[in-house]
Short mmCIF file of C-alpha atoms in Angstrom, two decimals:
data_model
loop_
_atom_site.label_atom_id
_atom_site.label_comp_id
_atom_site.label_asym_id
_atom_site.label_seq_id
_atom_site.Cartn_x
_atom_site.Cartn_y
_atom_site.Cartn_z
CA UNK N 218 101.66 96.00 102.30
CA UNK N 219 102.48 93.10 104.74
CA UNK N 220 99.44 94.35 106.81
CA UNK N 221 96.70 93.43 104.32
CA UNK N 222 97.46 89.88 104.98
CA UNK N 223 96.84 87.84 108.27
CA UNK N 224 99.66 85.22 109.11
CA UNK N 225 97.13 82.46 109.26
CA UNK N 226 96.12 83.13 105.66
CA UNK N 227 99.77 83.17 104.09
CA UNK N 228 100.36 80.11 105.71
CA UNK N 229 97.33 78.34 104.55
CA UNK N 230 97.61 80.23 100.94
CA UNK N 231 101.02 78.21 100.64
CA UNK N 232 99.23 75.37 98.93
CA UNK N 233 96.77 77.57 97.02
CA UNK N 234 99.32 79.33 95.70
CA UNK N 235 101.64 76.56 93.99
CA UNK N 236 98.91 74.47 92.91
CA UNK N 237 97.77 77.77 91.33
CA UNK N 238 100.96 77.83 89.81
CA UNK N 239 101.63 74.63 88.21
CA UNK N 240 98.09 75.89 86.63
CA UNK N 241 99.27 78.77 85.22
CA UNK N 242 102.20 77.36 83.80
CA UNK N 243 100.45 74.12 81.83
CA UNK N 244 98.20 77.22 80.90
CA UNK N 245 100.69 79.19 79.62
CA UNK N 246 102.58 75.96 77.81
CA UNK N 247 99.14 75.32 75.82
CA UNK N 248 98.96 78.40 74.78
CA UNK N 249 102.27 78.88 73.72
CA UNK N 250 101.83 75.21 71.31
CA UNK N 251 98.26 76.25 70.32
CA UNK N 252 100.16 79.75 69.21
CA UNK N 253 102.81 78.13 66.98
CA UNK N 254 100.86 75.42 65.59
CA UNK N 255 97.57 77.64 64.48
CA UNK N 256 99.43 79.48 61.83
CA UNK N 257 95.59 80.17 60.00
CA UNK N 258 94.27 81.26 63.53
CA UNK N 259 91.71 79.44 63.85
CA UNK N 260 91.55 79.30 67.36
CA UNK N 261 93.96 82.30 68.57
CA UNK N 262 95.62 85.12 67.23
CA UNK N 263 93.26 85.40 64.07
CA UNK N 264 93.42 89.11 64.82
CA UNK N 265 96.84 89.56 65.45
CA UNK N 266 98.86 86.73 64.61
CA UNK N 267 102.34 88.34 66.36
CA UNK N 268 101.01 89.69 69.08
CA UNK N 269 99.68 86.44 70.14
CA UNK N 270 102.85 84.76 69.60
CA UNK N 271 104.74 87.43 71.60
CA UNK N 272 102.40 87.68 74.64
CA UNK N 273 102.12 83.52 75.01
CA UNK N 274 106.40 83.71 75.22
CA UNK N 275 106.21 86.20 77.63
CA UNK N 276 103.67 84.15 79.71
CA UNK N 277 105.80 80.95 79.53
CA UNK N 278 108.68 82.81 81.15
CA UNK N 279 106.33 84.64 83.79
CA UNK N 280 104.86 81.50 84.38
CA UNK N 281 107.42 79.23 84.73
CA UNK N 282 109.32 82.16 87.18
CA UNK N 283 106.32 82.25 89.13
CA UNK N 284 105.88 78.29 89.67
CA UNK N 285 109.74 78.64 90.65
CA UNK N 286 109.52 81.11 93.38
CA UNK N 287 106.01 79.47 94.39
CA UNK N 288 107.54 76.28 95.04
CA UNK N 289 110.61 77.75 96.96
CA UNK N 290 108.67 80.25 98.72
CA UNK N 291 104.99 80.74 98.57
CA UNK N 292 104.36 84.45 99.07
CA UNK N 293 100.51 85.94 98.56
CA UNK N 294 101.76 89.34 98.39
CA UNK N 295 104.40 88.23 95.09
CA UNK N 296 101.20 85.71 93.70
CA UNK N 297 98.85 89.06 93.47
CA UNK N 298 101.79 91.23 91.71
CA UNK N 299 101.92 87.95 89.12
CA UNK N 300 98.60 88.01 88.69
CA UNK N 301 98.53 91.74 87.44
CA UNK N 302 100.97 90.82 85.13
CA UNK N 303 98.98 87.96 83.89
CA UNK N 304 96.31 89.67 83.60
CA UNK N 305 97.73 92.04 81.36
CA UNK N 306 98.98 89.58 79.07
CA UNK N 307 95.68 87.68 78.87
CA UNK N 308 94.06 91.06 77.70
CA UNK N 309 96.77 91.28 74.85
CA UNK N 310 96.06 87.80 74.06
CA UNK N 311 92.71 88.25 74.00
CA UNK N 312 92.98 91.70 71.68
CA UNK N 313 94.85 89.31 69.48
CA UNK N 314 92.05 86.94 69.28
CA UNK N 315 88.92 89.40 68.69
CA UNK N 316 88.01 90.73 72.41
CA UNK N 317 85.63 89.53 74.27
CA UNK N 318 83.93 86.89 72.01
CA UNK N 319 86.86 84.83 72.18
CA UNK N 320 87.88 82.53 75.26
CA UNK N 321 90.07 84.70 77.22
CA UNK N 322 87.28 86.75 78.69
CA UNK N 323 86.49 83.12 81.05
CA UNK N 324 90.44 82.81 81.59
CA UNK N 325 90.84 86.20 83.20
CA UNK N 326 87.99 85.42 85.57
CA UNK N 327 90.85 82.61 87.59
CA UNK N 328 93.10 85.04 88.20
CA UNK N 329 90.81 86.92 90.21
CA UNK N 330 89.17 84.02 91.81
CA UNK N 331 92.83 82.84 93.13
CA UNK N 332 93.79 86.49 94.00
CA UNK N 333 90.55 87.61 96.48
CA UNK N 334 91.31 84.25 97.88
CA UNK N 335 94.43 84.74 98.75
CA UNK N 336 94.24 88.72 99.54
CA UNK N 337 90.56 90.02 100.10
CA UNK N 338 90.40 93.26 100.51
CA UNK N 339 92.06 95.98 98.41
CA UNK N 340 94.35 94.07 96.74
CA UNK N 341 91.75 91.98 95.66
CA UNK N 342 89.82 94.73 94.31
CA UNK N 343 92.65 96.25 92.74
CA UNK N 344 92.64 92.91 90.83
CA UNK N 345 89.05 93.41 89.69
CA UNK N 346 89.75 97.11 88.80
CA UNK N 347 92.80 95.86 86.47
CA UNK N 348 90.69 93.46 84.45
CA UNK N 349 87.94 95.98 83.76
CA UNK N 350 90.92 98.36 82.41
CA UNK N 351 92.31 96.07 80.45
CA UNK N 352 88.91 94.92 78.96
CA UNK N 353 87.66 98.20 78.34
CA UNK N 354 91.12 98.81 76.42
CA UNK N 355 90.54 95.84 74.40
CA UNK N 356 87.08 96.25 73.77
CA UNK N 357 86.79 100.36 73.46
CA UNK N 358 90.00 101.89 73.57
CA UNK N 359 92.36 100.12 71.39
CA UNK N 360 89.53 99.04 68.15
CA UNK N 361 89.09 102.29 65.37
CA UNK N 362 85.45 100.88 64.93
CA UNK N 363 83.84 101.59 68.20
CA UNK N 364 79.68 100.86 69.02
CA UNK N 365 77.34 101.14 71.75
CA UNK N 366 77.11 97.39 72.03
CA UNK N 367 80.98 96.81 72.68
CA UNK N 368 80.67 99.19 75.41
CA UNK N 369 77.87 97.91 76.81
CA UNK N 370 79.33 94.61 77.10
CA UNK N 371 82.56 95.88 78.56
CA UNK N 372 81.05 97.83 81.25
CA UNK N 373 78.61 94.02 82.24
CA UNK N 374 81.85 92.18 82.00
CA UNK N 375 83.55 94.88 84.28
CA UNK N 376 80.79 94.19 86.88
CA UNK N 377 80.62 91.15 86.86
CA UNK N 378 84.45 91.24 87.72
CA UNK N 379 83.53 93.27 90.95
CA UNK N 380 80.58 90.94 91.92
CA UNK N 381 82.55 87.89 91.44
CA UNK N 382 85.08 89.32 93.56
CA UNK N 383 83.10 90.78 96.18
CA UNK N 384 81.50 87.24 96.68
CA UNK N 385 84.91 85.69 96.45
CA UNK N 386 85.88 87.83 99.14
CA UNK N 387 82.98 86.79 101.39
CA UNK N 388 83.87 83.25 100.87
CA UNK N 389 87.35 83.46 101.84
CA UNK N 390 86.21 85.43 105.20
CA UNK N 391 83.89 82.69 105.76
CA UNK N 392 86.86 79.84 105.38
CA UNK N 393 89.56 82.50 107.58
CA UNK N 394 87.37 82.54 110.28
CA UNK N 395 85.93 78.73 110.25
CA UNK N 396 89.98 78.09 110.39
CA UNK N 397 90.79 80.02 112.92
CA UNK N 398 87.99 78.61 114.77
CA UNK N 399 89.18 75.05 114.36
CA UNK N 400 93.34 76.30 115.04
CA UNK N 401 91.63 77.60 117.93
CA UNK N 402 89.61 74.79 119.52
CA UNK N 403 92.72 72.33 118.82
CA UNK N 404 95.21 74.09 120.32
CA UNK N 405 92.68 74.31 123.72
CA UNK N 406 92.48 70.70 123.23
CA UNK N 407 96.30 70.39 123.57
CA UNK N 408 96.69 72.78 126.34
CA UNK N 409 94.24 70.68 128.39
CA UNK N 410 95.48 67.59 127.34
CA UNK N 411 98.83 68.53 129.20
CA UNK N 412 97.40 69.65 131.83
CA UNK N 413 95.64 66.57 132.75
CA UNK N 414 98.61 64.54 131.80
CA UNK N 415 100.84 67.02 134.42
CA UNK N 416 97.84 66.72 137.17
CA UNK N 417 98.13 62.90 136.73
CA UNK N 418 102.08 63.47 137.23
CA UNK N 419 101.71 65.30 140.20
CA UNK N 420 99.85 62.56 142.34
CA UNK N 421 100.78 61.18 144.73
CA UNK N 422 101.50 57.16 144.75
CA UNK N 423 99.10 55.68 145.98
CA UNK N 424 96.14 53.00 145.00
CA UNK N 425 92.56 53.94 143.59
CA UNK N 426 89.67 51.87 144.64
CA UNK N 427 87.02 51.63 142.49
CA UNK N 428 83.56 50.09 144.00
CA UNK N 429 80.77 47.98 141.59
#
């Protein structure tokens, strides 16, 4: 698994990753208030009250042990296996609050931003793949009343997963590469910089007449 992931990009994912973190975390605090305090659901969990309650707990503690390890030691490869786990409980939130009409169908789209970011390729895609599960399970699996239009709009919101992270991908190729480049051209910089300062070194004494 260590392959999928250049050492240029887990170093400069470091930063990505625990700001990411401290995001998911206030996320999963507001949630966890907004879950207790909306005993009418009115804005979550009007479908399933307890379920909502249960999965916003468990996403405090995921959360707050991901924002821990993140700020110890950043690791892409441990950020994407969070983010199937977050992903998961989104989608049980989001059963709990009516599907896809409520708001957790734009909250799932982060967590796949953040993860083809930080790992394009499979794992990325893999990401993708796991939200258009867990949306089809919310949307056509789990309901008894099933129609043509929730399936519809499943399968649209499962493609747009896989454009958004195809593009995402592209993006984060783009910014690799245009890194690289720059670690590149400053570290050519430095080597000639001590070279000139070791040529200067090696003169001889002697004085340098200039003429007008």
């Amino acid at each position: 698994m260590k392959g999928w992931f250049s050492r240029g990009m887990m170093v400069r994912g470091k930063q990505l990753l625990q700001l990411y973190s401290y995001y998911s975390l206030l996320l999963a605090l507001l949630l966890m208030v907004t879950a207790g305090l909306d005993r009418s659901g009115t804005f979550v969990g009007n479908v399933r009250p307890i379920l909502m309650l249960s999965a916003a707990s468990a996403y405090v503690v995921a959360a707050a042990l991901f924002a821990a390890l993140a700020s110890r030691r950043p690791d892409p490869q441990a950020a994407v296996g969070y983010v199937f786990v977050e992903v998961a409980l989104l989608a049980a939130m989001m059963l709990a609050s009516g599907g896809l009409s409520s708001g957790f169908s734009s909250l799932l789209l982060i967590p796949l931003v953040i993860s083809n970011l930080l790992a394009p390729g499979v794992l990325g895609f893999g990401v993708a793949a796991w939200i258009t599960l867990a949306v089809f399970y919310t949307e056509y699996i789990q309901p008894q009343d099933i129609n043509a239009a929730d399936v519809v709009r499943a399968g649209l919101y499962g493609l747009l997963a896989f454009v958004l992270a195809i593009l995402t991908q592209g993006v984060s190729r783009r910014l690799n590469s245009a890194l690289s480049l720059a670690s590149e051209q400053a570290s050519h910089l430095r080597r000639l910089q001590r070279f000139s300062q070791q040529a200067l070194l090696d003169m001889p004494d002697g004085i340098i007449a200039c003429a007008d």
